[in-house]
Each structure stands twice: as C-alpha cells, then as structure tokens.
Amino acid sequence: MTVHFQRELDSLKRKVLFLGALVEKSVQLAANALESRDTEMADLIIAEDRKVDELEVEVEEDCLKILALYQPVAIDLRIISAIIKINNDLERVGDEAVNIAQRVNIMARRPPVDIQFDYILMAEKVESMLKRSLDAMVNMDQDLAYKVCLEDDEIDDMNRRVYDKVKEAIGRQPERVGYLINLLLVARHLERIADHATNIAEDVIYVIDGVILRHAEDELKSTPD
Amino acid sequence: MTVHFQRELDSLKRKVLFLGALVEKSVQLAANALESRDTEMADLIIAEDRKVDELEVEVEEDCLKILALYQPVAIDLRIISAIIKINNDLERVGDEAVNIAQRVNIMARRPPVDIQFDYILMAEKVESMLKRSLDAMVNMDQDLAYKVCLEDDEIDDMNRRVYDKVKEAIGRQPERVGYLINLLLVARHLERIADHATNIAEDVIYVIDGVILRHAEDELKSTPD
C-alpha cells in the first residue's frame, strides 16, 4: 500500500482513539455521578453524547472514503472493516454511559440505598479494558488483545456479585425495589461496556491472525445469573 | 457495477436473509421455551447458535472478498459496509436468544411465578420488526425501514410494563426476587433484539439517503425506567 494510504490509516486510527477517549471519559464521569448523586454531571454526560455521535458518523464516512479511494486488499482491507465495527462499538459505549447517567437522574430523586459495592472500581476496570483494547488496535498487539478478552470474566463476576447484593437488599427492603433494580441495571450497563471492549479486542485478534476467537469464546461462556 | 458484482451482492443478501431466518427462529423458540418451561428446547437453542456464529463469519468473509474483488464505490460500497454491520447485529440477536434460553433453564428449576405478561406477544412483535428490517434491506424500502424504527417505542413500553409488574410482584413475594429478576431480564433481552432490528432499519435508511437518523433518534429517546 502507498504512503498516502498509510497516512490516511494513521489519521483514521487517531480519530478512533479520540472517540475512544471521549467515551472512556463518559464512563468515568457516569461512575462519579452515580457515587456523588450528581445530576448536573449526569446531564453533562447526556449532552456531550452528541459529540460522540457526530464523530462516529465522521469515522464511518472516512472508512468509506478510504475504501473507495485506495481499494485496499488483504490485511489493509481487514483493518478498515474492523474499524467500521470498532467505531460502532464505541458509539454504543457512549450510549451505555448515557443510560447510566439517566438512571443517576432517577435515583438522585430518592433517598440512597447502599449495597456495599464499589461501582467506581468496576467502572475503572471497564475503562481500562476499553483503553487497552484500543491500544491493542493501534499497536496491533495481539497479546494485549487476548488479555483484555480474559478480563471480561472478572467483570461478569462483579456483575453477578451486584445481582446477589441487590437480591439480598430487596429481601431486607422490599419497598426500595425500584431503586435497587436501577442499581442492578447500572452494573449491567457497565458489563455491556466490557462486552464492547471485548468485541474490539476480538476484532483486533481477528485482523491479526484470522482466528475466530469470538465464537470459540461463546461456547465457553458461563450461563448468566 | 458489473453483472458479476450484482450477482454476488444478491447471493450475499440471500445469505444474510438466511441468517436472519435462523435467529428469528431462535427468538421464537426462546419465547416458547419460556412459556412452556421447556429446557430441552432451551438447550437446542443454545446448541444451534453455533450455526449462527459460523454463518456470521462466512458473511463477513464474503463482504471482504467482494470489496477486494470488485472495489465498489458510492451506493454499492455503502451497501457492503451496511451488511458488515447488519451481519454483526444478527449474530448478537442470536446471542440474546441464547441468553433467554439460559434463563429459562435457571427458572425451570424453580416453581413458576406468573406476572400476567404475554412474552409470546412481545417476542412476536420483536420477530416481526426483525423480519421487516431485513425485508427493507433486500427491497431497499425506506418507508418500511422507518416503520420499523417507530415500533421500537412500543417494545420499550412493553419493557417498562414488565418492569412495573416485576416491581409489584417483588413487593408481594419478596422471597421470589431471583425468579422475578430473571423475568425482568428476559424482557430486556427481547428489547435488545428490537434495538438490533432498529439498528438494521437505520442502516438501511442511511444507505438509501444518507440521513443519519440514528443520532437524531438518540436525542428523542425517552429516559429508561
């Protein structure tokens, strides 16, 4: 491939990284907003999602332009096709952060219930998966991508722990079921973000060696709670 | 574009339709398995998902081959890029059907709780959205695609109704909270499938006139329960 193509591809990757940084920030702010019951911060996350949406459209247009202009083949073609999907995943991460923010706005209107679970820690782990899945993409680092995939189990465990805690808390305070279900669903939004990070890592692995990890993984996946 | 390209594209669309039919069937069986507490059927859905996974990989490979071989531009390029994403959505619909089947297996081990909600009806509506989103793709029918997008609200309403019913039922039978949360999550899996159908319909609209409905929609989206 030409120098021009390489330059365009580098610029495309930079844009994807920027999109990644935007949605990572949203996830982090969403966890903080939850912790501090901060509806202003929640509203900010919801408003800022427009930028994520705009950038997603831009990245997709860039991918189509590059395909039409350079007509890449083999690995270069696979990279562009993976970026089309990664871009899609990142936009949905933004949507999950918005979902959390919307739940924060609902919960902030009611007295808090503490289930003794560290959502900030869970969000940090999820953000780190996301960040490293994108690092793996930029550096075409297969080992790192595999590591990210493995961490998904840890997040699933955390999600299950929230489920147990919420179930227990509903037993003690059945009148707070609405609030508690919102807490459960926040953990599920975080878990979905980890799934998107895993999708990204799997796309990177797929690009590198054509191993279809995704579906082998599916078979190993444990049953939900 | 050449006759060859058109022939390849038609064959690709047929394959996507076949994948669509497979996952529609899984969704339908999952709703039946839930209704009849049929773990054999649930196990079948889980086992059959392997076919969905294999077909997804095949469709993606076909897309890459077509891109490399025919180097399509403009609308043809957009169609292939949309199929890459639609294919991805269909595979995830299969995963959601598997999630429902796994919950059926868990719930079938415990005595039933009836929340007076018609899951079969919800599943039928969701299947119909999915089917019509694919019809819209094959016939490039923008009106139909818009209709599918509008129906998503109805599914969101159903999902909210389940939430209210489950909340109420937990109040009455707090000892059955585990079972009831599984019922809640089944409705959420169905709602996710409707989201995938909406994504497909939006991709079709995007291909046809470049209108970025997806993000305009996001702004109008009502807050979650």
Coordinates of C-alpha atoms in Angstrom, one line a residue:
Chain A
M1 CA 0.0 0.0 0.0
T2 CA 1.0 3.5 -0.7
V3 CA 2.4 6.1 1.7
H4 CA -0.8 8.0 1.2
F5 CA -2.9 5.1 2.3
Q6 CA -0.7 4.6 5.4
R7 CA -1.1 8.3 6.2
E8 CA -4.9 8.1 5.9
L9 CA -5.0 5.0 8.0
D10 CA -2.9 6.6 10.8
S11 CA -5.2 9.6 10.8
L12 CA -8.2 7.3 11.0
K13 CA -6.7 5.5 13.9
R14 CA -6.1 8.7 15.7
K15 CA -9.7 9.7 15.2
V16 CA -10.9 6.4 16.6
L17 CA -8.6 6.8 19.6
F18 CA -10.0 10.3 20.2
L19 CA -13.5 8.8 20.1
G20 CA -12.4 6.1 22.5
A21 CA -11.0 8.8 24.9
L22 CA -14.4 10.6 24.7
V23 CA -16.4 7.6 25.7
E24 CA -13.9 6.5 28.3
K25 CA -14.3 9.9 29.9
S26 CA -18.1 9.5 29.8
V27 CA -17.9 6.1 31.6
Q28 CA -15.7 7.6 34.3
L29 CA -18.0 10.6 34.8
A30 CA -21.0 8.3 34.9
A31 CA -19.5 6.3 37.7
N32 CA -18.6 9.5 39.6
A33 CA -22.1 10.9 39.0
L34 CA -23.5 7.7 40.5
E35 CA -21.2 7.9 43.5
S36 CA -21.9 11.5 44.3
R37 CA -25.6 11.5 43.1
D38 CA -24.6 14.4 40.8
T39 CA -27.4 15.2 38.4
E40 CA -25.5 18.1 36.8
M41 CA -22.7 15.8 35.8
A42 CA -25.3 13.3 34.6
D43 CA -26.9 15.9 32.4
L44 CA -23.5 16.9 31.0
I45 CA -22.8 13.2 30.0
I46 CA -26.1 13.1 28.2
A47 CA -25.5 16.4 26.4
E48 CA -21.9 15.5 25.4
D49 CA -23.0 12.3 23.7
R50 CA -23.9 14.3 20.7
K51 CA -20.2 14.8 20.0
V52 CA -19.7 11.0 20.2
D53 CA -22.5 10.5 17.7
E54 CA -21.0 13.1 15.3
L55 CA -17.6 11.6 15.5
E56 CA -18.9 8.1 14.8
V57 CA -20.5 9.3 11.6
E58 CA -17.3 11.1 10.6
V59 CA -15.2 7.9 11.2
E60 CA -17.6 5.8 9.1
E61 CA -17.5 8.3 6.3
D62 CA -13.7 8.3 6.4
C63 CA -13.7 4.5 6.2
L64 CA -15.9 4.5 3.1
K65 CA -13.8 7.2 1.5
I66 CA -10.6 5.2 2.1
L67 CA -12.2 2.0 0.7
A68 CA -13.3 3.8 -2.4
L69 CA -10.1 5.8 -2.9
Y70 CA -7.4 3.2 -2.1
Q71 CA -9.3 -0.1 -2.6
P72 CA -7.1 -1.8 -0.1
V73 CA -6.9 -5.6 0.0
A74 CA -5.8 -8.4 2.4
I75 CA -4.7 -7.1 5.9
D76 CA -5.4 -3.4 5.0
L77 CA -8.9 -4.3 4.0
R78 CA -9.5 -6.2 7.2
I79 CA -8.3 -3.3 9.2
I80 CA -10.7 -0.9 7.7
S81 CA -13.6 -3.4 8.0
A82 CA -12.6 -3.9 11.7
I83 CA -12.6 -0.1 12.3
I84 CA -16.1 0.1 10.9
K85 CA -17.2 -2.3 13.7
I86 CA -15.0 -0.9 16.4
N87 CA -16.4 2.6 15.7
N88 CA -19.9 1.1 16.1
D89 CA -18.9 -0.4 19.4
L90 CA -17.5 2.8 20.7
E91 CA -20.7 4.7 19.9
R92 CA -22.7 2.1 21.8
V93 CA -20.3 2.5 24.8
G94 CA -21.3 6.2 24.7
D95 CA -25.0 5.1 24.8
E96 CA -24.4 2.9 27.8
A97 CA -22.8 5.8 29.7
V98 CA -25.9 7.9 28.8
N99 CA -28.1 5.1 30.2
I100 CA -26.2 5.1 33.5
A101 CA -26.5 8.9 33.6
Q102 CA -30.3 8.7 33.1
R103 CA -30.5 6.2 35.9
V104 CA -28.5 8.5 38.2
N105 CA -31.0 11.2 37.5
I106 CA -33.9 8.9 38.5
M107 CA -32.1 7.6 41.6
A108 CA -31.0 11.1 42.8
R109 CA -34.6 12.0 43.4
R110 CA -34.9 9.3 46.0
P111 CA -33.1 8.5 49.2
P112 CA -29.9 6.4 48.7
V113 CA -29.6 2.7 49.4
D114 CA -26.1 1.4 49.9
I115 CA -25.4 -2.1 48.7
Q116 CA -21.7 -2.0 49.6
F117 CA -20.5 -2.4 46.1
D118 CA -17.6 -0.4 44.6
Y119 CA -19.1 0.9 41.3
I120 CA -16.1 3.2 40.8
L121 CA -13.7 0.2 40.9
M122 CA -15.9 -1.7 38.4
A123 CA -16.0 1.4 36.1
E124 CA -12.2 1.7 36.3
K125 CA -11.7 -1.9 35.3
V126 CA -14.1 -1.5 32.4
E127 CA -12.4 1.8 31.3
S128 CA -9.0 0.1 31.5
M129 CA -10.3 -2.8 29.3
L130 CA -11.6 -0.3 26.8
K131 CA -8.4 1.7 26.7
R132 CA -6.2 -1.3 26.3
S133 CA -8.5 -2.8 23.6
L134 CA -7.8 0.4 21.6
D135 CA -4.1 0.3 22.4
A136 CA -4.1 -3.2 21.0
M137 CA -5.7 -1.9 17.9
V138 CA -3.2 0.9 17.3
N139 CA -0.2 -1.2 18.0
M140 CA -1.6 -4.4 16.5
D141 CA -0.7 -6.1 19.8
Q142 CA -2.3 -9.5 19.9
D143 CA -1.1 -10.4 23.4
L144 CA -2.7 -7.3 24.9
A145 CA -6.0 -8.1 23.0
Y146 CA -6.0 -11.6 24.4
K147 CA -5.5 -10.2 27.9
V148 CA -8.5 -7.9 27.5
C149 CA -10.7 -10.8 26.5
L150 CA -9.8 -12.7 29.6
E151 CA -10.7 -9.8 31.9
D152 CA -14.2 -9.9 30.7
D153 CA -14.8 -12.8 33.2
E154 CA -13.8 -10.6 36.1
I155 CA -16.5 -8.1 35.1
D156 CA -19.1 -10.8 34.7
D157 CA -18.2 -11.9 38.3
M158 CA -18.7 -8.4 39.6
N159 CA -22.0 -8.2 37.8
R160 CA -23.1 -11.4 39.4
R161 CA -22.0 -10.0 42.8
V162 CA -24.2 -7.0 42.3
Y163 CA -27.1 -9.3 41.4
D164 CA -26.6 -11.2 44.7
K165 CA -26.3 -8.0 46.7
V166 CA -29.4 -6.4 45.1
K167 CA -31.4 -9.6 45.6
E168 CA -30.4 -9.7 49.3
A169 CA -31.2 -6.0 49.7
I170 CA -34.6 -6.4 48.2
G171 CA -35.3 -9.1 50.7
R172 CA -34.4 -6.6 53.5
Q173 CA -36.1 -3.5 52.0
P174 CA -38.7 -4.7 49.5
E175 CA -40.1 -1.1 49.5
R176 CA -36.9 0.1 47.8
V177 CA -37.2 -2.4 44.9
G178 CA -37.3 0.3 42.2
Y179 CA -34.1 2.0 43.4
L180 CA -32.4 -1.4 43.8
I181 CA -33.3 -2.6 40.3
N182 CA -31.7 0.6 39.0
L183 CA -28.5 -0.2 40.8
L184 CA -28.7 -3.7 39.3
L185 CA -29.1 -2.2 35.8
V186 CA -26.2 0.2 36.3
A187 CA -23.9 -2.8 36.8
R188 CA -25.4 -4.4 33.6
H189 CA -24.6 -1.2 31.6
L190 CA -21.0 -1.5 32.8
E191 CA -20.9 -5.1 31.9
R192 CA -22.2 -4.2 28.4
I193 CA -19.3 -1.7 28.1
A194 CA -16.9 -4.5 29.0
D195 CA -18.5 -6.6 26.3
H196 CA -17.9 -3.9 23.7
A197 CA -14.2 -3.7 24.8
T198 CA -14.1 -7.5 24.3
N199 CA -15.6 -7.2 20.9
I200 CA -13.0 -4.6 20.0
A201 CA -10.2 -6.8 21.3
E202 CA -11.6 -9.8 19.3
D203 CA -11.7 -7.7 16.1
V204 CA -8.0 -6.9 16.7
I205 CA -7.2 -10.6 17.1
Y206 CA -9.2 -11.4 14.1
V207 CA -7.4 -8.9 12.0
I208 CA -4.0 -10.1 13.1
D209 CA -4.4 -13.8 12.6
G210 CA -7.8 -14.6 11.3
V211 CA -8.5 -16.7 14.4
I212 CA -12.2 -16.5 15.1
L213 CA -12.0 -16.2 18.8
R214 CA -15.4 -14.7 19.2
H215 CA -17.3 -17.9 18.6
A216 CA -15.0 -20.2 20.5
E217 CA -15.4 -17.9 23.4
D218 CA -19.2 -18.0 23.2
E219 CA -19.1 -21.7 23.8
L220 CA -17.0 -21.3 26.9
K221 CA -19.2 -18.5 28.2
S222 CA -20.8 -19.3 31.6
T223 CA -24.6 -19.1 32.0
P224 CA -26.0 -15.8 33.2
D225 CA -27.1 -15.4 36.8
Chain B
M1 CA -21.3 -2.1 -11.4
T2 CA -20.9 -5.3 -13.3
V3 CA -23.4 -8.2 -13.7
H4 CA -21.0 -10.2 -11.6
F5 CA -21.0 -7.8 -8.8
Q6 CA -24.8 -7.7 -8.8
R7 CA -24.9 -11.5 -8.7
E8 CA -22.5 -11.7 -5.8
L9 CA -24.5 -9.0 -4.0
D10 CA -27.7 -10.9 -4.5
S11 CA -26.2 -14.1 -3.2
L12 CA -24.8 -12.2 -0.2
K13 CA -28.2 -10.8 0.6
R14 CA -29.7 -14.2 0.4
K15 CA -27.2 -15.5 2.9
V16 CA -28.0 -12.6 5.3
L17 CA -31.7 -13.4 4.9
F18 CA -31.0 -17.0 5.8
L19 CA -29.0 -15.8 8.9
G20 CA -32.0 -13.6 9.7
A21 CA -34.4 -16.5 9.5
L22 CA -32.2 -18.6 11.8
V23 CA -32.1 -16.0 14.5
E24 CA -35.8 -15.2 14.2
K25 CA -36.5 -18.9 14.7
S26 CA -34.3 -18.8 17.8
V27 CA -36.2 -15.9 19.2
Q28 CA -39.5 -17.6 18.6
L29 CA -38.3 -20.9 20.2
A30 CA -36.9 -19.0 23.2
A31 CA -40.3 -17.4 23.8
N32 CA -42.0 -20.8 23.5
A33 CA -39.4 -22.4 25.8
L34 CA -40.1 -19.7 28.4
E35 CA -43.8 -20.2 28.1
S36 CA -43.7 -24.0 28.4
R37 CA -40.7 -24.1 30.8
D38 CA -39.1 -26.4 28.2
T39 CA -35.4 -27.0 29.0
E40 CA -34.9 -29.3 26.1
M41 CA -35.9 -26.6 23.7
A42 CA -33.7 -24.1 25.6
D43 CA -30.7 -26.5 25.2
L44 CA -31.5 -26.8 21.5
I45 CA -31.4 -23.0 21.0
I46 CA -28.1 -22.9 22.8
A47 CA -26.6 -25.7 20.7
E48 CA -27.9 -24.3 17.4
D49 CA -26.3 -20.9 18.0
R50 CA -23.1 -22.4 16.6
K51 CA -24.6 -22.3 13.1
V52 CA -25.4 -18.7 13.5
D53 CA -21.8 -18.0 14.5
E54 CA -20.4 -19.9 11.6
L55 CA -22.7 -18.1 9.1
E56 CA -21.8 -14.7 10.5
V57 CA -18.1 -15.4 9.9
E58 CA -18.9 -16.6 6.4
V59 CA -20.9 -13.5 5.5
E60 CA -18.1 -11.2 6.8
E61 CA -15.6 -13.1 4.7
D62 CA -17.9 -12.8 1.7
C63 CA -18.1 -9.0 2.2
L64 CA -14.3 -8.7 2.4
K65 CA -13.9 -10.8 -0.8
I66 CA -16.4 -8.6 -2.7
L67 CA -14.7 -5.4 -1.5
A68 CA -11.3 -6.7 -2.6
L69 CA -12.5 -8.1 -5.9
Y70 CA -15.0 -5.5 -7.2
Q71 CA -13.8 -2.4 -5.3
P72 CA -17.3 -1.0 -5.3
V73 CA -17.9 2.8 -4.8
A74 CA -20.8 5.0 -3.8
I75 CA -24.1 3.2 -3.0
D76 CA -22.6 -0.2 -3.7
L77 CA -19.8 0.4 -1.2
R78 CA -22.3 1.7 1.4
I79 CA -24.4 -1.5 0.9
I80 CA -21.5 -3.8 1.6
S81 CA -20.4 -1.7 4.6
A82 CA -24.0 -1.8 5.9
I83 CA -24.1 -5.6 5.5
I84 CA -21.0 -5.9 7.6
K85 CA -22.8 -4.1 10.5
I86 CA -26.2 -5.9 9.9
N87 CA -24.5 -9.2 10.0
N88 CA -23.0 -8.2 13.3
D89 CA -26.4 -7.2 14.7
L90 CA -27.9 -10.5 13.6
E91 CA -25.2 -12.5 15.4
R92 CA -26.0 -10.6 18.5
V93 CA -29.7 -11.3 18.2
G94 CA -28.7 -15.0 18.3
D95 CA -26.7 -14.3 21.5
E96 CA -29.8 -12.6 23.1
A97 CA -31.9 -15.7 22.2
V98 CA -29.2 -17.8 23.9
N99 CA -29.4 -15.6 27.0
I100 CA -33.1 -16.1 27.2
A101 CA -32.7 -19.9 26.8
Q102 CA -30.1 -19.9 29.7
R103 CA -32.6 -18.0 31.9
V104 CA -35.3 -20.5 31.0
N105 CA -33.0 -23.3 32.2
I106 CA -32.5 -21.5 35.5
M107 CA -36.2 -20.6 36.0
A108 CA -37.4 -24.1 35.1
R109 CA -35.7 -25.5 38.2
R110 CA -37.9 -23.4 40.4
P111 CA -41.7 -23.1 40.8
P112 CA -43.2 -20.6 38.3
V113 CA -44.4 -17.1 39.2
D114 CA -47.0 -15.6 36.8
I115 CA -46.7 -11.8 36.3
Q116 CA -49.6 -11.7 33.8
F117 CA -47.5 -10.6 30.9
D118 CA -47.6 -12.0 27.3
Y119 CA -44.0 -12.7 26.5
I120 CA -45.1 -14.6 23.3
L121 CA -46.8 -11.5 22.0
M122 CA -43.7 -9.4 22.8
A123 CA -41.5 -11.9 21.1
E124 CA -43.8 -11.9 18.0
K125 CA -43.6 -8.2 17.7
V126 CA -39.8 -8.3 18.0
E127 CA -39.5 -11.0 15.4
S128 CA -41.8 -9.1 13.1
M129 CA -39.5 -6.0 13.5
L130 CA -36.5 -8.1 12.7
K131 CA -38.1 -9.7 9.7
R132 CA -39.3 -6.4 8.3
S133 CA -36.0 -4.7 8.8
L134 CA -34.4 -7.4 6.6
D135 CA -37.2 -7.1 4.0
A136 CA -36.4 -3.3 4.0
M137 CA -32.8 -4.2 3.3
V138 CA -33.5 -6.6 0.5
N139 CA -36.0 -4.3 -1.2
M140 CA -34.3 -1.1 -0.2
D141 CA -37.6 0.0 1.1
Q142 CA -37.2 3.2 3.1
D143 CA -40.8 3.5 4.2
L144 CA -40.7 0.1 5.7
A145 CA -37.4 0.8 7.5
Y146 CA -38.9 4.0 9.0
K147 CA -41.9 2.0 10.2
V148 CA -39.7 -0.5 12.0
C149 CA -37.9 2.3 13.8
L150 CA -41.1 3.7 15.1
E151 CA -42.2 0.4 16.5
D152 CA -39.2 0.4 18.8
D153 CA -41.2 2.6 21.2
E154 CA -43.9 0.0 21.5
I155 CA -41.3 -2.5 22.7
D156 CA -39.9 0.0 25.1
D157 CA -43.3 0.4 26.6
M158 CA -43.8 -3.3 26.9
N159 CA -40.4 -3.5 28.7
R160 CA -41.5 -0.8 31.1
R161 CA -44.7 -2.7 31.8
V162 CA -42.7 -5.8 32.7
Y163 CA -40.6 -3.6 35.0
D164 CA -43.7 -2.3 36.8
K165 CA -45.2 -5.8 37.0
V166 CA -42.0 -7.3 38.4
K167 CA -41.6 -4.5 40.9
E168 CA -45.1 -5.1 42.1
A169 CA -44.7 -8.8 42.2
I170 CA -41.5 -8.5 44.3
G171 CA -43.5 -6.4 46.8
R172 CA -45.9 -9.2 47.1
Q173 CA -43.4 -12.1 47.0
P174 CA -40.0 -10.8 48.0
E175 CA -38.8 -14.4 48.5
R176 CA -39.2 -14.9 44.7
V177 CA -37.0 -12.0 43.8
G178 CA -34.4 -14.1 42.0
Y179 CA -37.0 -15.6 39.7
L180 CA -38.7 -12.3 39.1
I181 CA -35.4 -10.6 38.2
N182 CA -34.9 -13.3 35.6
L183 CA -38.4 -12.5 34.2
L184 CA -37.4 -8.8 34.1
L185 CA -34.1 -9.6 32.3
V186 CA -35.9 -11.8 29.7
A187 CA -37.9 -8.7 28.7
R188 CA -34.7 -6.7 28.5
H189 CA -33.2 -9.3 26.1
L190 CA -36.3 -9.0 23.9
E191 CA -35.9 -5.3 24.0
R192 CA -32.3 -5.6 22.9
I193 CA -33.4 -7.6 19.9
A194 CA -35.8 -4.9 19.0
D195 CA -32.8 -2.5 19.3
H196 CA -30.8 -4.6 16.8
A197 CA -33.8 -4.6 14.4
T198 CA -33.9 -0.8 14.7
N199 CA -30.1 -0.6 14.0
I200 CA -30.6 -2.7 10.9
A201 CA -33.5 -0.5 9.7
E202 CA -31.4 2.7 10.4
D203 CA -28.5 1.2 8.4
V204 CA -31.0 0.7 5.5
I205 CA -32.2 4.3 5.7
Y206 CA -28.6 5.5 5.9
V207 CA -27.7 3.6 2.8
I208 CA -30.7 4.9 0.9
D209 CA -30.5 8.6 1.6
G210 CA -27.5 9.3 3.9
V211 CA -29.8 10.6 6.6
I212 CA -28.3 9.9 9.9
L213 CA -31.4 9.0 11.7
R214 CA -29.6 7.0 14.4
H215 CA -28.4 10.0 16.3
A216 CA -31.4 12.3 15.8
E217 CA -33.3 9.3 17.4
D218 CA -31.0 9.2 20.4
E219 CA -31.9 12.7 21.3
L220 CA -35.6 11.9 21.3
K221 CA -35.2 8.7 23.2
S222 CA -37.1 8.8 26.5
T223 CA -35.2 8.1 29.7
P224 CA -35.1 4.5 30.9
D225 CA -37.4 3.3 33.7

